[in-house]
Tab-separated table of C-alpha atoms in Angstrom:
chain	number	residue	atom	x	y	z
A	17	MET	CA	-27.145	180.202	31.834
A	18	ARG	CA	-23.722	180.617	30.086
A	19	ASN	CA	-23.231	179.736	26.556
A	20	SER	CA	-20.083	177.846	25.994
A	21	SER	CA	-18.164	177.015	22.981
A	22	ILE	CA	-14.962	175.407	21.844
A	23	ALA	CA	-13.485	178.964	21.561
A	24	ASP	CA	-13.999	179.789	25.397
A	25	ARG	CA	-11.342	177.362	26.390
A	26	ASP	CA	-7.989	178.217	28.227
A	27	PRO	CA	-5.034	179.080	26.000
A	28	CYS	CA	-2.895	175.805	25.129
A	29	PRO	CA	-0.131	175.674	27.577
A	30	TYR	CA	-2.632	175.953	30.567
A	31	ARG	CA	-5.082	173.506	28.648
A	32	ILE	CA	-2.469	170.951	28.805
A	33	ILE	CA	-1.764	171.219	32.354
A	34	GLU	CA	-5.420	171.252	33.270
A	35	ASP	CA	-6.185	168.280	31.021
A	36	ILE	CA	-3.307	166.180	32.523
A	37	GLY	CA	-4.579	166.939	36.124
A	38	GLY	CA	-8.080	166.256	35.156
A	39	ALA	CA	-7.274	163.042	33.396
A	40	PHE	CA	-5.198	161.799	36.336
A	41	ALA	CA	-7.989	162.343	38.853
A	42	PHE	CA	-10.538	160.803	36.620
A	43	GLY	CA	-8.144	157.775	36.206
A	44	ALA	CA	-7.380	157.765	40.010
A	45	VAL	CA	-10.921	157.893	41.232
A	46	GLY	CA	-12.262	155.329	38.604
A	47	GLY	CA	-9.285	153.108	39.169
A	48	GLY	CA	-9.752	153.278	42.908
A	49	ILE	CA	-13.303	151.993	42.729
A	50	TRP	CA	-12.428	149.315	39.977
A	51	HIS	CA	-9.485	148.031	41.909
A	52	LEU	CA	-11.298	148.251	45.350
A	53	GLY	CA	-13.918	145.964	43.967
A	54	LYS	CA	-11.464	143.785	42.415
A	55	GLY	CA	-9.440	143.513	45.602
A	56	ALA	CA	-12.375	142.638	47.522
A	57	TRP	CA	-13.397	140.091	44.964
A	58	GLN	CA	-10.150	138.228	44.815
A	59	SER	CA	-9.185	138.161	48.412
A	60	PRO	CA	-10.055	135.429	50.692
A	61	ARG	CA	-13.263	135.453	52.707
A	62	GLY	CA	-11.690	136.721	56.030
A	63	SER	CA	-9.559	139.570	54.866
A	64	ARG	CA	-11.759	141.132	52.180
A	65	LEU	CA	-11.570	144.607	53.378
A	66	THR	CA	-7.692	144.579	53.730
A	67	GLY	CA	-7.422	143.051	50.252
A	68	ALA	CA	-9.464	145.706	48.666
A	69	VAL	CA	-7.822	148.608	50.318
A	70	GLY	CA	-4.286	147.255	49.675
A	71	ASN	CA	-5.258	146.404	45.965
A	72	CYS	CA	-6.803	149.974	45.639
A	73	ALA	CA	-3.805	151.688	47.104
A	74	ALA	CA	-1.337	149.817	44.792
A	75	ARG	CA	-3.100	150.172	41.431
A	76	ALA	CA	-5.296	153.148	41.443
A	77	PRO	CA	-2.350	155.692	41.210
A	78	VAL	CA	-1.081	153.711	38.534
A	79	MET	CA	-4.284	153.914	36.518
A	80	GLY	CA	-4.483	157.609	37.231
A	81	GLY	CA	-0.781	157.928	35.701
A	82	GLN	CA	-1.884	156.118	32.498
A	83	PHE	CA	-4.939	158.254	32.306
A	84	ALA	CA	-2.672	161.289	32.590
A	85	VAL	CA	-0.348	160.232	29.841
A	86	TRP	CA	-3.319	159.557	27.431
A	87	GLY	CA	-4.932	163.101	28.426
A	88	GLY	CA	-1.522	164.815	28.107
A	89	LEU	CA	-0.919	163.300	24.895
A	90	PHE	CA	-4.437	164.172	23.659
A	91	ALA	CA	-4.065	167.724	24.774
A	92	CYS	CA	-0.592	168.168	23.079
A	93	CYS	CA	-2.039	167.026	19.839
A	94	ASP	CA	-5.188	169.097	20.119
A	95	CYS	CA	-3.170	172.197	20.849
A	96	SER	CA	-0.610	171.448	17.979
A	97	LEU	CA	-3.648	170.850	15.549
A	98	SER	CA	-5.189	174.154	16.511
A	99	ALA	CA	-1.988	176.066	16.247
A	100	ILE	CA	-1.388	174.469	12.745
A	101	ARG	CA	-4.903	174.878	11.440
A	102	GLN	CA	-5.482	178.286	13.001
A	103	LYS	CA	-9.162	176.885	13.908
A	104	GLU	CA	-11.020	175.582	17.021
A	105	ASP	CA	-13.411	173.127	15.763
A	106	PRO	CA	-14.363	169.545	16.551
A	107	TRP	CA	-12.016	168.175	13.829
A	108	ASN	CA	-9.136	169.139	16.096
A	109	SER	CA	-10.499	166.724	18.838
A	110	ILE	CA	-11.351	164.033	16.194
A	111	LEU	CA	-7.799	164.077	14.472
A	112	SER	CA	-6.028	164.354	18.153
A	113	GLY	CA	-7.846	161.290	19.121
A	114	ALA	CA	-6.622	159.390	16.157
A	115	ALA	CA	-3.127	160.696	16.457
A	116	THR	CA	-3.165	159.760	20.126
A	117	GLY	CA	-4.230	156.292	19.533
A	118	GLY	CA	-1.572	155.795	16.846
A	119	ILE	CA	1.173	157.430	19.073
A	120	LEU	CA	0.294	155.320	21.939
A	121	ALA	CA	0.423	152.138	19.872
A	122	ALA	CA	3.848	152.867	18.242
A	123	ARG	CA	5.654	150.539	20.296
A	124	ALA	CA	3.677	147.537	18.774
A	125	GLY	CA	4.677	148.543	15.177
A	126	PRO	CA	3.150	150.313	12.134
A	127	LYS	CA	0.452	147.588	11.629
A	128	ALA	CA	-0.695	148.428	15.210
A	129	MET	CA	-0.509	152.017	14.811
A	130	ALA	CA	-2.727	152.086	11.726
A	131	SER	CA	-5.524	150.033	13.395
A	132	ALA	CA	-5.326	152.216	16.573
A	133	ALA	CA	-5.509	155.480	14.826
């Protein structure tokens, strides 16, 4: 059994790319399942399968892209904080999550940024 820790992770440029890909895959699979069910639910009785597959094909890649943006921004903040602080500890992830929430809410204004962070 392997003992893993935070320090065993890949270096930052590779970590960002890996996190973006993993987040896209997670969002696309989860979004595919979600939108498959939603498409079947909203379709008329005779065409549930075609409606489900059509909704899944249209919306799952969009959700995957949204997850990829979130994952990439989180990884960039995490790598930036680890470079600034010269430490690899859980506080980097905690602060990266707060920074990511604030950055993604920036379009809604400073009040929304403060509540999202």
